[in-house]
Coordinates of C-alpha atoms and ligand atoms in Angstrom, one line a residue:
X257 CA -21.1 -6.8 -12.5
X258 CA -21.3 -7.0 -16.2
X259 CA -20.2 -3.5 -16.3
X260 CA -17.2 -2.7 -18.0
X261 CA -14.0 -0.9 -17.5
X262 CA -14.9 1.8 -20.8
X263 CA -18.5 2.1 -21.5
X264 CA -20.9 4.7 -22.7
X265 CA -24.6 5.6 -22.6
X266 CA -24.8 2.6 -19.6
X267 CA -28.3 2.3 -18.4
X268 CA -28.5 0.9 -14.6
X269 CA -31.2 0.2 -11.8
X270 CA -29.6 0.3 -9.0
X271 CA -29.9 1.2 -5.3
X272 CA -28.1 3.8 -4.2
X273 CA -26.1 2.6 -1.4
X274 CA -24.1 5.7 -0.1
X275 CA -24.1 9.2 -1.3
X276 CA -21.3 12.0 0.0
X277 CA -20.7 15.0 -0.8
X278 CA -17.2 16.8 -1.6
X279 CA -15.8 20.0 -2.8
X280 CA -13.1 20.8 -5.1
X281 CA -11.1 23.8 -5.0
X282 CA -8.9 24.6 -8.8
X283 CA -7.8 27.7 -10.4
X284 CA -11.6 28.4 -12.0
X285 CA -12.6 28.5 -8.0
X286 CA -14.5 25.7 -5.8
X287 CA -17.6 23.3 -7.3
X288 CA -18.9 20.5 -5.5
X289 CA -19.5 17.4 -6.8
X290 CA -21.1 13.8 -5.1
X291 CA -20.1 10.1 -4.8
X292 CA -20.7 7.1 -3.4
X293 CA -21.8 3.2 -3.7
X294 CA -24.1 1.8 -5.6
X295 CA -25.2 -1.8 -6.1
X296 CA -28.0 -3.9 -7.7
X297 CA -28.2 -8.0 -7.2
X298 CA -25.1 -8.7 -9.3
X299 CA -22.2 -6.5 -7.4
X300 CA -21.4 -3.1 -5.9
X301 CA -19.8 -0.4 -7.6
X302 CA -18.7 3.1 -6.9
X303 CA -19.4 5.9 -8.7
X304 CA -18.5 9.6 -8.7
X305 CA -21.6 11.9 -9.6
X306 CA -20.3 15.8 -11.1
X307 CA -24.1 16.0 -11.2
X308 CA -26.7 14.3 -9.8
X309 CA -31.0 14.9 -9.7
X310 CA -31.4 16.5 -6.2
X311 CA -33.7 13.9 -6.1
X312 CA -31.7 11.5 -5.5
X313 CA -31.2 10.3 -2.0
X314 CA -29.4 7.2 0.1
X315 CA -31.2 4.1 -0.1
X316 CA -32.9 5.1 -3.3
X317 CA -34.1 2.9 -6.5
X318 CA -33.1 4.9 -9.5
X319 CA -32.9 3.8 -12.8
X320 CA -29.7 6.0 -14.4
X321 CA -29.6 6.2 -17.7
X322 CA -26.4 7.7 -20.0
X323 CA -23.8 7.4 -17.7
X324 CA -20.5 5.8 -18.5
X325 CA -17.4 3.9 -16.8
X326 CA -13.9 4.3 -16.4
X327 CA -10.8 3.0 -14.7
X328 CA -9.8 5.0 -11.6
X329 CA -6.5 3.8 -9.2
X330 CA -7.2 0.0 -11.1
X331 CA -11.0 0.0 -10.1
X332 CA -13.9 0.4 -12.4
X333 CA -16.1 3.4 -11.3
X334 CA -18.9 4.8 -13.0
X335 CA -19.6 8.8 -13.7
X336 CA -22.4 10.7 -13.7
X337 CA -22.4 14.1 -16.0
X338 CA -24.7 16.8 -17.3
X339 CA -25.9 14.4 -19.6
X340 CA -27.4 11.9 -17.0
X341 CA -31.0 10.8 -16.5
X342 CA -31.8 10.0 -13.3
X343 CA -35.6 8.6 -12.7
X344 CA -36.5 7.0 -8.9
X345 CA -38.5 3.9 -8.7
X346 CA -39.5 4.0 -5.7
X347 CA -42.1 1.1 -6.4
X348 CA -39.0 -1.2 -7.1
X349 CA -37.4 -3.0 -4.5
X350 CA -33.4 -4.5 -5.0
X351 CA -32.0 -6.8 -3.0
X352 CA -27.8 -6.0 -3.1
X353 CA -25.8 -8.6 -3.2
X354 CA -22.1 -7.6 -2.4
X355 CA -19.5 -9.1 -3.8
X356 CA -15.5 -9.3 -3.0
X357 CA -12.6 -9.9 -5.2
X358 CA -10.6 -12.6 -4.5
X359 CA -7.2 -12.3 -2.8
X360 CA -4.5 -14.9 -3.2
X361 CA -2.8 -14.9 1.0
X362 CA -0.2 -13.0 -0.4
X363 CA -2.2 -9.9 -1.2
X364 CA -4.0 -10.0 1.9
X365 CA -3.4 -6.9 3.8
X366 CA -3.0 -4.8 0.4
X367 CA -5.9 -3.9 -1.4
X368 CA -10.0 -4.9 -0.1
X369 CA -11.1 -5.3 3.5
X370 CA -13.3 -7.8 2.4
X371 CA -12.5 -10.4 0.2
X372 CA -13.2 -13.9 -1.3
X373 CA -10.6 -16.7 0.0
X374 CA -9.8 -20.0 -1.1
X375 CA -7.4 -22.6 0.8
X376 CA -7.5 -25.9 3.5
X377 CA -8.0 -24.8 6.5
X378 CA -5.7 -27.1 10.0
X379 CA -4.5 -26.5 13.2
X380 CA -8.5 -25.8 14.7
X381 CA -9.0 -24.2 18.3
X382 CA -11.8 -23.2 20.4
X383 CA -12.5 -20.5 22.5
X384 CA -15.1 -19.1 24.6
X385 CA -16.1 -15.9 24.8
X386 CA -18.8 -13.5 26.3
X387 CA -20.8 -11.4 24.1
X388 CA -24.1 -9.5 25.1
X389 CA -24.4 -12.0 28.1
X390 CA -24.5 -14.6 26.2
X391 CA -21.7 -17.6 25.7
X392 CA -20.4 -17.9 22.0
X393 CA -17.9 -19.4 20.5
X394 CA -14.9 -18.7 18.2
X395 CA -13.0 -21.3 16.2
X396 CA -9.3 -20.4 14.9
X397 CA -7.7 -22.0 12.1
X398 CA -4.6 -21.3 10.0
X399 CA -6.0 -21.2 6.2
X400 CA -3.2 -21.9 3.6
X401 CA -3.2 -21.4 0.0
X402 CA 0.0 -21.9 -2.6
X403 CA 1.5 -18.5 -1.6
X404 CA 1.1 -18.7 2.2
X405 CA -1.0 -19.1 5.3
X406 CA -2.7 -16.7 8.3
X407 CA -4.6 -16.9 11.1
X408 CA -8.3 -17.6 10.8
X409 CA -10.9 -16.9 13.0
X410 CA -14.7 -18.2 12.2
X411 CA -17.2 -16.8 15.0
X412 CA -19.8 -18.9 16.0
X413 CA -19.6 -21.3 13.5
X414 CA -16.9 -24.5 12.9
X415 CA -15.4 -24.9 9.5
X416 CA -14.6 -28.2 7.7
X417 CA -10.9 -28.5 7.6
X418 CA -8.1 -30.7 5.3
X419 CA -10.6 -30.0 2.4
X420 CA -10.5 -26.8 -0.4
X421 CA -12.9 -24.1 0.8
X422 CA -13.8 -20.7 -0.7
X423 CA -15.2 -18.2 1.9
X424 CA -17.1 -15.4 0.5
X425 CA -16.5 -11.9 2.8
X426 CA -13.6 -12.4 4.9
X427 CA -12.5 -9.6 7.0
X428 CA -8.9 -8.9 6.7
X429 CA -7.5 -6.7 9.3
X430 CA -3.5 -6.2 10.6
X431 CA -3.0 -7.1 13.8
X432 CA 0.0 -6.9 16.4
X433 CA 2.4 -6.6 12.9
X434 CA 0.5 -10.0 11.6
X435 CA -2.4 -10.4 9.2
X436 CA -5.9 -11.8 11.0
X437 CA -8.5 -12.9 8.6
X438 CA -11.7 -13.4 10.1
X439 CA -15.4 -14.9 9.0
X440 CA -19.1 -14.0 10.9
X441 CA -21.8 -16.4 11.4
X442 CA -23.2 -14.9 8.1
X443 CA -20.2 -15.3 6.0
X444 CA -21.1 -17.5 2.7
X445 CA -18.6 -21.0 2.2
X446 CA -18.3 -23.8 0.2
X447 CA -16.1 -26.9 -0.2
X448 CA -14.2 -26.6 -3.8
X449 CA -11.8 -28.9 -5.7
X450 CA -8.4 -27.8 -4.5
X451 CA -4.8 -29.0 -4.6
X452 CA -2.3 -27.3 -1.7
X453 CA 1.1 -28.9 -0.7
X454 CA 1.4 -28.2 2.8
X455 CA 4.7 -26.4 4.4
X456 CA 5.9 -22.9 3.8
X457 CA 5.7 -21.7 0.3
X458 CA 8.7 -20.3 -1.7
X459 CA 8.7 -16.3 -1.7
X460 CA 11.2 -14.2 -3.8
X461 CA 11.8 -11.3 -1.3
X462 CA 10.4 -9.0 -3.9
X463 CA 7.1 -10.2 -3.4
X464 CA 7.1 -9.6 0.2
X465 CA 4.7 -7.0 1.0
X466 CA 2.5 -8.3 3.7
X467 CA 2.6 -9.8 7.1
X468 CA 1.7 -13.5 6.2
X469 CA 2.9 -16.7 7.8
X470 CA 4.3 -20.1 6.5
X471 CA 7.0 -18.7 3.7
X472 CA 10.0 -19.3 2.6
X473 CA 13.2 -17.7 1.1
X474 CA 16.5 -18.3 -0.5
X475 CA 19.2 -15.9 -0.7
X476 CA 22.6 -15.1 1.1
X477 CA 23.1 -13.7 4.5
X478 CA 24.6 -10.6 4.7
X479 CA 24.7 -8.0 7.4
X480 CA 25.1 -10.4 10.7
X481 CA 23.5 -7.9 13.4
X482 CA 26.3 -6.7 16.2
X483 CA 24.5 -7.2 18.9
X484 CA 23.8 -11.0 18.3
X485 CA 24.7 -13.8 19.8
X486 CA 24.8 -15.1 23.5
X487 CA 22.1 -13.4 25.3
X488 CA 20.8 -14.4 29.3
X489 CA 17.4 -14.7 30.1
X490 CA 15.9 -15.0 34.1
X491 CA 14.8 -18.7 34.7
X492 CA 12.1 -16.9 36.7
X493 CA 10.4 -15.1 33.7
X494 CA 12.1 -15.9 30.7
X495 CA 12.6 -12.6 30.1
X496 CA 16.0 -11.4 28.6
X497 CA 18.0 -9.7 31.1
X498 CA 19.9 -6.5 30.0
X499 CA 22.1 -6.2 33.1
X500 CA 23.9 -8.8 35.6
X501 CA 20.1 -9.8 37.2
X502 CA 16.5 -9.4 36.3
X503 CA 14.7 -6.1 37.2
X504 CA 12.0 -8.5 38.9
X505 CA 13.9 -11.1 40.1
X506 CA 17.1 -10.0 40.7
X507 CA 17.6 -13.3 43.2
X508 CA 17.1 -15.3 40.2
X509 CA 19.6 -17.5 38.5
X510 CA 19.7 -17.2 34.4
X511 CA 20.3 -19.1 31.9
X512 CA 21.9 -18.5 28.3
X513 CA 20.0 -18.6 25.0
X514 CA 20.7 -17.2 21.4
X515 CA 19.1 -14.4 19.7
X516 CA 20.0 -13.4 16.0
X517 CA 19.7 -10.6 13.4
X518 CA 20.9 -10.5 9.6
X519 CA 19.8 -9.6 6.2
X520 CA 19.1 -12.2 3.8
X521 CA 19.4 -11.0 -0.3
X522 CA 18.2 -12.9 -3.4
X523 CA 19.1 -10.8 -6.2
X524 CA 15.4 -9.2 -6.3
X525 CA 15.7 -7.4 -2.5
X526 CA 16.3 -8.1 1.1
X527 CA 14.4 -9.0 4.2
X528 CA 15.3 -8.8 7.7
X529 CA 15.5 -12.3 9.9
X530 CA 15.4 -12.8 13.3
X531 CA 16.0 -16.2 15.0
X532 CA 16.3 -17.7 18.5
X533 CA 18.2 -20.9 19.7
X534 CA 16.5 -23.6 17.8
X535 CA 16.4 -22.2 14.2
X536 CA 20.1 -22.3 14.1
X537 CA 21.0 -25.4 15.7
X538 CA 21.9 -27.5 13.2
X539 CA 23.6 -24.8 10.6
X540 CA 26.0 -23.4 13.5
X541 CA 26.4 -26.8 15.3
X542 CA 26.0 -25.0 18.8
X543 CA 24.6 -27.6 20.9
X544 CA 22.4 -27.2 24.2
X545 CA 25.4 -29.0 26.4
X546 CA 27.5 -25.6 25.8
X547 CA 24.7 -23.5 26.9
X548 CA 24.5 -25.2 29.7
X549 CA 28.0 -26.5 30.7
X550 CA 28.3 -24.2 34.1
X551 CA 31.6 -25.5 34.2
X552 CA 33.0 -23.9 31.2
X553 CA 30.3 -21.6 30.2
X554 CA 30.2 -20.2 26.6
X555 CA 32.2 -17.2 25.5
X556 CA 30.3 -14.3 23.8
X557 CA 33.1 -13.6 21.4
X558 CA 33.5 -17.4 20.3
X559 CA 29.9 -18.1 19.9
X560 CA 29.0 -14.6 18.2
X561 CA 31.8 -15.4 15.5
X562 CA 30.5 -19.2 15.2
X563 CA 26.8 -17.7 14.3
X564 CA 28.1 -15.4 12.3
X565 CA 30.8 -17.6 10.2
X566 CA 28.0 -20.0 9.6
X567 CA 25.4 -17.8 7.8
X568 CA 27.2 -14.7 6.4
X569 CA 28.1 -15.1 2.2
X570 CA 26.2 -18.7 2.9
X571 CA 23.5 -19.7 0.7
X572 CA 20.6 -19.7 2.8
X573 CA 16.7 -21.1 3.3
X574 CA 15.0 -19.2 5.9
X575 CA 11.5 -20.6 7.1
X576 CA 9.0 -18.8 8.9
X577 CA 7.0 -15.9 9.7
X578 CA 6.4 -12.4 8.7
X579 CA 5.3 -9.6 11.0
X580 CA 5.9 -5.8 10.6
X581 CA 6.7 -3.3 13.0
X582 CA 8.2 0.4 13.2
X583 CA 11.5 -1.3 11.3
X584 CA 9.1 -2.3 8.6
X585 CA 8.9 -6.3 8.0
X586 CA 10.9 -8.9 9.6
X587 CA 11.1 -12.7 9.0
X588 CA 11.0 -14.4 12.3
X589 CA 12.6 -17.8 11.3
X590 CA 11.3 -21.4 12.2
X591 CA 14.3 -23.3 10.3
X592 CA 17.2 -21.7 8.5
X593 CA 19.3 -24.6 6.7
X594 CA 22.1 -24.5 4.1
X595 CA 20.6 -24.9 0.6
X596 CA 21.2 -27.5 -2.1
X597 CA 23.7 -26.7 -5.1
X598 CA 21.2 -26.6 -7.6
X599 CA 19.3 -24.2 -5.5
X600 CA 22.2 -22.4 -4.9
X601 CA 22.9 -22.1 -8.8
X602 CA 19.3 -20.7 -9.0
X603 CA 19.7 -17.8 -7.0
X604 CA 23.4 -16.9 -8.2
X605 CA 21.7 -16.9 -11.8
X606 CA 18.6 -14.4 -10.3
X607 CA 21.7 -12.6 -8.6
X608 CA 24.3 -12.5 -11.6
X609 CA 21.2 -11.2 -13.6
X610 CA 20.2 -8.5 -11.4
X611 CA 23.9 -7.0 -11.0
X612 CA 26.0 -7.8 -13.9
Ligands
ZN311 ZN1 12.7 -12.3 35.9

């Protein structure tokens, strides 16, 4: 790890940790060339050989001497040319330690499979589950940091939680539109100093790249979706009902319940919300007694113009969750609320700056 993004003449003992070979085709004709992984106790690196000692083969100690470094796509990689001395030392033995880059929740989903974590970990559950006949058991948390929060999952193994904790090797993987972060039995943690004010964390929409939890954004609403508004769901299933009665249950009786699609912009980009029923509560003023008044049940027109006079060219917050799909990322919202003036004159200056 002390190796250097620009450096000459570097002289390594490492274990050779992978080692492929690839061809390249360009107007002088084809040559093959080799790379792989590499690593010693300090760190893992990759390197890219355009020759390399046929003696050299996976899982070889080799001390490598005149090779140098560079930056490729923002990582440091290390090259191997004509010049390169390659001697195995095959009486050496190296134990590699690898090592992650730390992610910030916000990243997560971007860049490394594997990274280093740091946040206070709440909300624990337990599971059981069955693996090779035997009972184990996995413990989910949501872990937040200052940009965010996602799902956790520890196997085998509880986690102190309400306290700072770095994890070393957390598995970051997208699932169902949502970023899962998950931790073996193996998985190296300790308890740091840490300072995180809970509740969803302010995001310019900008910044939005990945499918965490826990945000928040300002900005104006603009595009209200046509088809929101009053929608019926079967009080059998839940389900929303397309036509007059529910595939299943067509004796069923249904009930009426809100679903809602806009864009909200703050000067540096949009997002697309959705929101059910309770998210927009307070901000339209539609009650639960109008949903349910069977005596004077609501009026799809009146409602769908109430919703939509109440957050279109409004100055929004929208709380919640992010999760992508084949539309690309959506906010599913928690809380939308009117914002403060001086919040509002925060975003018109970002706004005013970006178009005029
Ligand atoms: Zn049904």
């Amino acid at each position: 790890n002390e190796i250097k993004d620009e450096s000459q003449d570097l002289e390594i003992l490492v274990k050779i940790l992978s080692l492929s070979k690839k061809e390249r085709n360009s107007e002088k004709g084809s040559s093959i060339y080799h790379y792989g992984l590499m690593g010693d106790e300090t760190g893992v690196i990759p390197f890219t050989a355009w020759n390399i000692s046929s003696m050299v083969r996976e899982k070889d100690i080799v001390e490598i001497k005149k090779a140098y470094s560079k930056k490729y796509n923002d990582k440091i990689r290390v090259y191997f040319d004509d010049k390169t001395e390659f001697a195995p030392k095959p009486e050496i033995d190296i134990e590699v330690k690898r090592t992650y880059t730390y992610e910030k929740i916000r990243n997560l989903g971007s860049g490394e499979k594997y990274v280093v974590m740091e946040g206070i970990l709440h909300d624990e559950k337990e599971k059981e589950f069955i693996s090779n006949g035997e009972k184990r058991k996995m413990y989910s948390y949501v872990i937040e940091d200052e940009t965010g929060s996602v799902r956790l999952s520890s196997f085998g193994r509880k986690l102190p939680m309400g306290k700072g904790i770095r994890l070393e090797g957390v598995k970051v993987e997208e699932f169902n539109g949502r970023i899962n972060a998950s931790v073996g039995e193996k998985a190296e943690f300790h308890e740091i100093e840490l300072k995180v004010e809970t509740g969803n964390k302010f995001s310019y929409i900008s910044e939005i790249k990945n499918p965490i939890s826990g945000i928040y954004v300002v900005g104006f609403g603009i595009s209200f979706g046509e088809k929101s508004g009053l929608i019926k769901r079967c009080k059998e299933c839940k389900k929303k009902m397309d036509d007059e009665r529910c595939e299943e249950h067509p004796e069923a009786k249904f009930s009426y319940d809100l679903f809602v699609y806009f864009n909200i912009d703050d000067g540096t980009g949009y997002v697309s919300v959705t929101s059910g029923f309770e998210p927009i509560k307070s901000i339209s003023g539609i009650k639960n007694e109008e949903l349910e008044n069977e005596r004077r049940p609501p009026l799809k027109k009146e409602i769908f113009e109430r919703i939509e006079k109440s957050l279109m060219g409004k100055a929004l917050k929208v709380e919640g969750n992010l999760s992508k799909n084949t539309m690309g990322m959506s906010l599913r919202a928690s809380m939308i609320s009117l914002i403060d003036d001086k919040m509002n004159k925060n975003i018109k200056n970002i706004m005013e700056a970006e178009f005029l």
